[in-house]
Short mmCIF file of C-alpha atoms in Angstrom, two decimals:
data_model
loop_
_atom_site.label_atom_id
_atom_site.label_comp_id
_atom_site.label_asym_id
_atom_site.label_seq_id
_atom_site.Cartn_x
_atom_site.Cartn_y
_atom_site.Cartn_z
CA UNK A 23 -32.49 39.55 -38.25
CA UNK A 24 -29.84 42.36 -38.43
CA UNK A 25 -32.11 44.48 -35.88
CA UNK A 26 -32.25 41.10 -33.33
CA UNK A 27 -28.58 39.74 -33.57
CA UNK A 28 -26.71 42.85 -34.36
CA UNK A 29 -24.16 40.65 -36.92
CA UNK A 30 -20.69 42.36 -38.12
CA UNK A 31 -20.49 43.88 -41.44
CA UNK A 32 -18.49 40.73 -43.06
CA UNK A 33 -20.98 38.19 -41.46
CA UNK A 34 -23.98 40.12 -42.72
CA UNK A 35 -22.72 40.51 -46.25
CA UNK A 36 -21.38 36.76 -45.86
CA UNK A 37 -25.73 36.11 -45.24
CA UNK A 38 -26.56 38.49 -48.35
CA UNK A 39 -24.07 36.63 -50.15
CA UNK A 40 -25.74 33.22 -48.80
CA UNK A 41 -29.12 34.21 -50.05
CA UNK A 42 -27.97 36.05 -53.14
CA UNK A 43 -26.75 31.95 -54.10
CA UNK A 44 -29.96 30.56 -52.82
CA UNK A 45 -31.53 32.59 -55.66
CA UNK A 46 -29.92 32.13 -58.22
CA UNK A 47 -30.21 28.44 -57.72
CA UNK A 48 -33.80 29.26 -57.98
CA UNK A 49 -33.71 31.42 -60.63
CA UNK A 50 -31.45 28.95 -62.77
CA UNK A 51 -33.87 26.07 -62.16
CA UNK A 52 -37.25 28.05 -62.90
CA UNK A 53 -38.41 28.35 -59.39
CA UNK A 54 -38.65 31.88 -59.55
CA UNK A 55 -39.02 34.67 -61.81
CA UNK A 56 -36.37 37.29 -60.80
CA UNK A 57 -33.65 37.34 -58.35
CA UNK A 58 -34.86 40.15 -55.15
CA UNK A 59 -30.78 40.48 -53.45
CA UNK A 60 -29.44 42.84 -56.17
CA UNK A 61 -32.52 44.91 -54.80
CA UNK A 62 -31.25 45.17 -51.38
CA UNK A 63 -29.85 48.21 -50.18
CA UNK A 64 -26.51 47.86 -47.75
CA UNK A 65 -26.66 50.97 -46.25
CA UNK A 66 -29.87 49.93 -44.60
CA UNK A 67 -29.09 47.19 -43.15
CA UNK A 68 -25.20 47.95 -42.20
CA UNK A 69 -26.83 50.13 -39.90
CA UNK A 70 -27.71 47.37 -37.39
CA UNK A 71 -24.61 45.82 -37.76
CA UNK A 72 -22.18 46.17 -35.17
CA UNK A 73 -19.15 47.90 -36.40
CA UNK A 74 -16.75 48.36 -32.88
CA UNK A 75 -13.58 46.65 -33.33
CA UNK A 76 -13.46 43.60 -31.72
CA UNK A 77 -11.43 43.24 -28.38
CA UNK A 78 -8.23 41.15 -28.17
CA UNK A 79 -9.75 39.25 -25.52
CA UNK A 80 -12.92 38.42 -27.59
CA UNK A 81 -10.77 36.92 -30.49
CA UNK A 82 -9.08 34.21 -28.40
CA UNK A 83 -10.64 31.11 -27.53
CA UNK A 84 -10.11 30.76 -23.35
CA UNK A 85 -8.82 27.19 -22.06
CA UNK A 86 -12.30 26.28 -21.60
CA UNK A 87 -13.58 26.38 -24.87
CA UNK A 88 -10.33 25.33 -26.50
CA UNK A 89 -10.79 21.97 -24.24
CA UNK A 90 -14.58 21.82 -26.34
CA UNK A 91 -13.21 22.05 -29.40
CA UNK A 92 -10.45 19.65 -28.86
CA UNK A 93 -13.14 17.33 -27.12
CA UNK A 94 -15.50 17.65 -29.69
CA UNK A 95 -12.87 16.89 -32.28
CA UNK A 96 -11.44 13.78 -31.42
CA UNK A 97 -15.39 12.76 -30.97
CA UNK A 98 -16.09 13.17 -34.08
CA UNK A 99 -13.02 11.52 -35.13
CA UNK A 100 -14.53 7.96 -33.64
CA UNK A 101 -17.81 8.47 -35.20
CA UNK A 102 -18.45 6.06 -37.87
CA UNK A 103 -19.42 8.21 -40.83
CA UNK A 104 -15.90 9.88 -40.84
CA UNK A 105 -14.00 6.28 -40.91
CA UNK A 106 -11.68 7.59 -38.38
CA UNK A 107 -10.60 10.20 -41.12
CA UNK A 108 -12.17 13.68 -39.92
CA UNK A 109 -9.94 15.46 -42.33
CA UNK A 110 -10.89 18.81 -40.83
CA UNK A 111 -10.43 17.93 -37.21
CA UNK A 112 -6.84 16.78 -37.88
CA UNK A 113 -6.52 20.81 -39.24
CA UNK A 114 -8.51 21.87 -36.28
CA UNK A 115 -6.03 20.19 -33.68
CA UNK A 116 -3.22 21.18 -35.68
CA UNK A 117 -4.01 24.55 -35.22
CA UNK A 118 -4.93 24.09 -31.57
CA UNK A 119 -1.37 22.45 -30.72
CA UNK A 120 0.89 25.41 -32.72
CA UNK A 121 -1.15 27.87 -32.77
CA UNK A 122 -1.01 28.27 -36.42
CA UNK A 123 -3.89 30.37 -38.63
CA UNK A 124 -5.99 29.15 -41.35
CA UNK A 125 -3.87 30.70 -43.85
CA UNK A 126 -0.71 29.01 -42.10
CA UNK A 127 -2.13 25.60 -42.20
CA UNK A 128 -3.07 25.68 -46.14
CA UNK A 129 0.51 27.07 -46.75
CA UNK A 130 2.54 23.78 -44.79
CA UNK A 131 3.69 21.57 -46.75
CA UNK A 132 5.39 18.04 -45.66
CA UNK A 133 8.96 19.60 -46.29
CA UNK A 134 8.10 21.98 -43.51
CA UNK A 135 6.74 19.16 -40.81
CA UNK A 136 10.09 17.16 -41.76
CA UNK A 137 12.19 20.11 -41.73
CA UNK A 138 11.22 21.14 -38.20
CA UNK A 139 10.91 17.91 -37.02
CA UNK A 140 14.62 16.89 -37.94
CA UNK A 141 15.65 20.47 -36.18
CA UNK A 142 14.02 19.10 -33.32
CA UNK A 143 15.09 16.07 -33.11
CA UNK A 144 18.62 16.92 -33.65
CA UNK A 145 18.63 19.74 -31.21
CA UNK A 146 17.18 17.22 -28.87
CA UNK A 147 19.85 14.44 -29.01
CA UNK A 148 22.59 16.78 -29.01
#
């Protein structure tokens, strides 16, 4: 796999780290006798891996596929099995609309929407 889709080191180890769980599971439940991923060598593998630094362009999402995501999200947000409560889209389009990181968005708290807000709208009627 690491020769055919040339993964970067953190998605590769992310897979190890996958599989390494997999086993265990198996291991824990009897399925198999010894766990094989403590076995694996990095080195080996990391070799495959692409390891350039990624391009500023290749980190941001164009218009296009910012309009799928958005699209996609508020989709999923009328399908039946979410209730019209797809917690995770709500994050998703949060993000989207300010521009705010993962990190960012588990930090807000409401203080910080009403703080703003009340900024805004005061600045705004004034």
């Amino acid at each position: 796999m690491v020769q055919r889709i040339h993964p970067i080191e953190t998605a590769f180890k992310a897979y190890k780290g996958i599989l390494n769980l997999i086993f265990v599971y198996a291991l824990e439940y009897g399925i198999i006798k010894e766990n094989p991923v403590p076995f694996v060598k990095n080195a080996v593998y990391l070799k495959g891996c692409e390891r350039t630094k990624a391009k500023a362009e290749n980190k941001i999402l164009s218009k296009e596929e910012i309009d799928l995501v958005t699209k996609t999200v508020r989709s999923r947000m009328t399908q039946n099995r979410y209730h019209g409560y797809f917690i995770l889209g709500y994050a998703i389009l949060l993000s989207v609309e300010t521009g705010m990181r993962v990190g960012e968005l588990c930090a807000l708290k409401w203080d910080d929407v009403q703080y703003k807000m009340m900024q805004y709208i005061f600045m705004r009627n004034s």
